[in-house]
Amino acid sequence: MIKKNFKGRCEKRYSDKGQGVLKVHNDIQAKYILLLENNIEIKKIQCNVLLDEKFNDNEYTTDFVCEKLNDDLIVRECVQKKYLTKPLTVKLLDFSRNYWLKRGIKDWGIVINE
């Protein structure tokens, strides 16, 4: 998860399943796009999807929302392993997980750099 108006690194990657250019903000996202592109079960990729609820008065985005061939959605958040124990990271991931669970998405997960 990143803030809506993130001012850091941004790299553009072309994706057929993303129907054009997707913006990634770290190496984990860049590598995960390649995995999603090669996954035959994934039909569509959305990157940096804006959440319509605020966390601590800030707007955040989910890293990946993907549609599978059977029209089920999966949600993935990309986090460096070293940040998994940080209190803010834990709160943000919990916020994301609860946000998507309220919307009926049960396939929520974390992608780490290992």
PDB file of C-alpha atoms in Angstrom:
ATOM      1  CA  MET A   1       0.000   0.000   0.000  1.00  0.00           C
ATOM      2  CA  ILE A   2       1.164   3.488  -0.791  1.00  0.00           C
ATOM      3  CA  LYS A   3      -0.334   6.932  -0.402  1.00  0.00           C
ATOM      4  CA  LYS A   4      -2.397   8.171  -3.330  1.00  0.00           C
ATOM      5  CA  ASN A   5      -0.014  11.040  -4.135  1.00  0.00           C
ATOM      6  CA  PHE A   6       3.220   9.070  -3.650  1.00  0.00           C
ATOM      7  CA  LYS A   7       6.225  11.231  -4.581  1.00  0.00           C
ATOM      8  CA  GLY A   8       8.876   8.508  -4.818  1.00  0.00           C
ATOM      9  CA  ARG A   9      10.194   6.293  -7.593  1.00  0.00           C
ATOM     10  CA  CYS A  10       7.784   5.403 -10.371  1.00  0.00           C
ATOM     11  CA  GLU A  11       8.528   3.060 -13.248  1.00  0.00           C
ATOM     12  CA  LYS A  12       6.188   2.360 -16.142  1.00  0.00           C
ATOM     13  CA  ARG A  13       5.695  -1.231 -17.299  1.00  0.00           C
ATOM     14  CA  TYR A  14       3.646  -2.381 -20.268  1.00  0.00           C
ATOM     15  CA  SER A  15       1.174  -5.142 -19.496  1.00  0.00           C
ATOM     16  CA  ASP A  16      -1.157  -6.947 -21.888  1.00  0.00           C
ATOM     17  CA  LYS A  17      -3.369  -8.075 -19.017  1.00  0.00           C
ATOM     18  CA  GLY A  18      -3.198  -4.584 -17.534  1.00  0.00           C
ATOM     19  CA  GLN A  19      -4.442  -3.271 -20.868  1.00  0.00           C
ATOM     20  CA  GLY A  20      -1.599  -0.804 -21.253  1.00  0.00           C
ATOM     21  CA  VAL A  21       1.007   0.824 -19.069  1.00  0.00           C
ATOM     22  CA  LEU A  22       1.055   0.178 -15.313  1.00  0.00           C
ATOM     23  CA  LYS A  23       3.014   2.308 -12.841  1.00  0.00           C
ATOM     24  CA  VAL A  24       5.095   0.430 -10.277  1.00  0.00           C
ATOM     25  CA  HIS A  25       6.845   1.923  -7.276  1.00  0.00           C
ATOM     26  CA  ASN A  26       9.260  -0.817  -6.215  1.00  0.00           C
ATOM     27  CA  ASP A  27      11.077  -3.921  -7.426  1.00  0.00           C
ATOM     28  CA  ILE A  28       8.566  -6.265  -5.811  1.00  0.00           C
ATOM     29  CA  GLN A  29       5.708  -4.798  -7.871  1.00  0.00           C
ATOM     30  CA  ALA A  30       7.811  -4.902 -11.047  1.00  0.00           C
ATOM     31  CA  LYS A  31       8.666  -8.580 -10.595  1.00  0.00           C
ATOM     32  CA  TYR A  32       5.140  -9.510  -9.532  1.00  0.00           C
ATOM     33  CA  ILE A  33       3.676  -8.039 -12.732  1.00  0.00           C
ATOM     34  CA  LEU A  34       5.814 -10.519 -14.684  1.00  0.00           C
ATOM     35  CA  LEU A  35       4.448 -13.409 -12.599  1.00  0.00           C
ATOM     36  CA  LEU A  36       0.879 -12.230 -13.138  1.00  0.00           C
ATOM     37  CA  GLU A  37       1.433 -11.820 -16.885  1.00  0.00           C
ATOM     38  CA  ASN A  38       2.659 -15.417 -17.120  1.00  0.00           C
ATOM     39  CA  ASN A  39      -0.106 -16.846 -14.897  1.00  0.00           C
ATOM     40  CA  ILE A  40      -2.715 -18.412 -17.207  1.00  0.00           C
ATOM     41  CA  GLU A  41      -5.422 -18.112 -14.522  1.00  0.00           C
ATOM     42  CA  ILE A  42      -5.194 -14.293 -14.459  1.00  0.00           C
ATOM     43  CA  LYS A  43      -7.357 -12.450 -16.987  1.00  0.00           C
ATOM     44  CA  LYS A  44      -6.937  -8.796 -15.960  1.00  0.00           C
ATOM     45  CA  ILE A  45      -4.498  -6.809 -13.794  1.00  0.00           C
ATOM     46  CA  GLN A  46      -5.149  -3.493 -12.063  1.00  0.00           C
ATOM     47  CA  CYS A  47      -2.278  -1.786 -10.280  1.00  0.00           C
ATOM     48  CA  ASN A  48      -2.443   0.898  -7.547  1.00  0.00           C
ATOM     49  CA  VAL A  49      -6.208   0.739  -7.059  1.00  0.00           C
ATOM     50  CA  LEU A  50      -7.495   3.638  -4.949  1.00  0.00           C
ATOM     51  CA  LEU A  51      -9.349   2.644  -1.779  1.00  0.00           C
ATOM     52  CA  ASP A  52     -12.490   4.687  -1.179  1.00  0.00           C
ATOM     53  CA  GLU A  53     -11.944   4.796   2.596  1.00  0.00           C
ATOM     54  CA  LYS A  54      -9.304   6.875   4.348  1.00  0.00           C
ATOM     55  CA  PHE A  55      -6.763   5.623   6.879  1.00  0.00           C
ATOM     56  CA  ASN A  56      -5.587   8.331   9.325  1.00  0.00           C
ATOM     57  CA  ASP A  57      -6.994  11.011   6.986  1.00  0.00           C
ATOM     58  CA  ASN A  58      -4.849   9.756   4.078  1.00  0.00           C
ATOM     59  CA  GLU A  59      -5.905   8.032   0.879  1.00  0.00           C
ATOM     60  CA  TYR A  60      -4.093   4.814   0.000  1.00  0.00           C
ATOM     61  CA  THR A  61      -3.938   2.422  -2.934  1.00  0.00           C
ATOM     62  CA  THR A  62      -3.849  -1.354  -3.088  1.00  0.00           C
ATOM     63  CA  ASP A  63      -0.915  -2.694  -5.102  1.00  0.00           C
ATOM     64  CA  PHE A  64      -2.757  -5.285  -7.227  1.00  0.00           C
ATOM     65  CA  VAL A  65      -6.363  -6.262  -7.876  1.00  0.00           C
ATOM     66  CA  CYS A  66      -6.540  -9.080 -10.421  1.00  0.00           C
ATOM     67  CA  GLU A  67      -9.435 -10.805 -12.112  1.00  0.00           C
ATOM     68  CA  LYS A  68      -9.169 -14.540 -12.666  1.00  0.00           C
ATOM     69  CA  LEU A  69     -10.684 -16.469 -15.573  1.00  0.00           C
ATOM     70  CA  ASN A  70     -13.626 -17.514 -13.368  1.00  0.00           C
ATOM     71  CA  ASP A  71     -14.265 -13.776 -12.600  1.00  0.00           C
ATOM     72  CA  ASP A  72     -13.083 -14.076  -8.975  1.00  0.00           C
ATOM     73  CA  LEU A  73     -10.889 -11.222  -7.736  1.00  0.00           C
ATOM     74  CA  ILE A  74      -7.588 -11.536  -5.913  1.00  0.00           C
ATOM     75  CA  VAL A  75      -5.839  -8.725  -4.039  1.00  0.00           C
ATOM     76  CA  ARG A  76      -2.111  -8.536  -3.350  1.00  0.00           C
ATOM     77  CA  GLU A  77      -0.075  -6.051  -1.322  1.00  0.00           C
ATOM     78  CA  CYS A  78       3.695  -5.846  -1.916  1.00  0.00           C
ATOM     79  CA  VAL A  79       5.905  -5.313   1.141  1.00  0.00           C
ATOM     80  CA  GLN A  80       9.601  -5.659   1.799  1.00  0.00           C
ATOM     81  CA  LYS A  81      10.223  -8.341   4.408  1.00  0.00           C
ATOM     82  CA  LYS A  82      12.112  -5.938   6.687  1.00  0.00           C
ATOM     83  CA  TYR A  83       8.973  -3.774   7.073  1.00  0.00           C
ATOM     84  CA  LEU A  84       6.598  -6.586   8.050  1.00  0.00           C
ATOM     85  CA  THR A  85       7.190  -6.001  11.771  1.00  0.00           C
ATOM     86  CA  LYS A  86       6.787  -2.209  11.643  1.00  0.00           C
ATOM     87  CA  PRO A  87       3.607  -1.084  13.458  1.00  0.00           C
ATOM     88  CA  LEU A  88       2.422   1.253  10.666  1.00  0.00           C
ATOM     89  CA  THR A  89       2.928  -1.450   8.028  1.00  0.00           C
ATOM     90  CA  VAL A  90       0.936  -3.930  10.106  1.00  0.00           C
ATOM     91  CA  LYS A  91      -1.885  -1.399  10.547  1.00  0.00           C
ATOM     92  CA  LEU A  92      -1.971  -0.576   6.827  1.00  0.00           C
ATOM     93  CA  LEU A  93      -2.024  -4.236   5.808  1.00  0.00           C
ATOM     94  CA  ASP A  94      -4.780  -4.936   8.323  1.00  0.00           C
ATOM     95  CA  PHE A  95      -6.736  -1.954   6.985  1.00  0.00           C
ATOM     96  CA  SER A  96      -6.376  -3.248   3.412  1.00  0.00           C
ATOM     97  CA  ARG A  97      -7.360  -6.789   4.354  1.00  0.00           C
ATOM     98  CA  ASN A  98     -10.472  -5.616   6.229  1.00  0.00           C
ATOM     99  CA  TYR A  99     -11.376  -3.203   3.408  1.00  0.00           C
ATOM    100  CA  TRP A 100     -11.392  -6.007   0.844  1.00  0.00           C
ATOM    101  CA  LEU A 101     -13.069  -8.534   3.161  1.00  0.00           C
ATOM    102  CA  LYS A 102     -15.979  -6.074   3.605  1.00  0.00           C
ATOM    103  CA  ARG A 103     -16.321  -6.107  -0.176  1.00  0.00           C
ATOM    104  CA  GLY A 104     -16.456  -9.891  -0.369  1.00  0.00           C
ATOM    105  CA  ILE A 105     -12.876 -10.507  -1.539  1.00  0.00           C
ATOM    106  CA  LYS A 106     -11.499 -13.495   0.338  1.00  0.00           C
ATOM    107  CA  ASP A 107      -8.325 -14.067  -1.708  1.00  0.00           C
ATOM    108  CA  TRP A 108      -6.133 -11.355  -0.163  1.00  0.00           C
ATOM    109  CA  GLY A 109      -2.406 -11.809   0.267  1.00  0.00           C
ATOM    110  CA  ILE A 110       1.013 -10.283   0.778  1.00  0.00           C
ATOM    111  CA  VAL A 111       3.912 -10.477  -1.684  1.00  0.00           C
ATOM    112  CA  ILE A 112       7.359 -10.128  -0.092  1.00  0.00           C
ATOM    113  CA  ASN A 113      10.866  -9.912  -1.513  1.00  0.00           C
ATOM    114  CA  GLU A 114      12.048 -13.502  -1.044  1.00  0.00           C
TER     115      GLU A 114
END
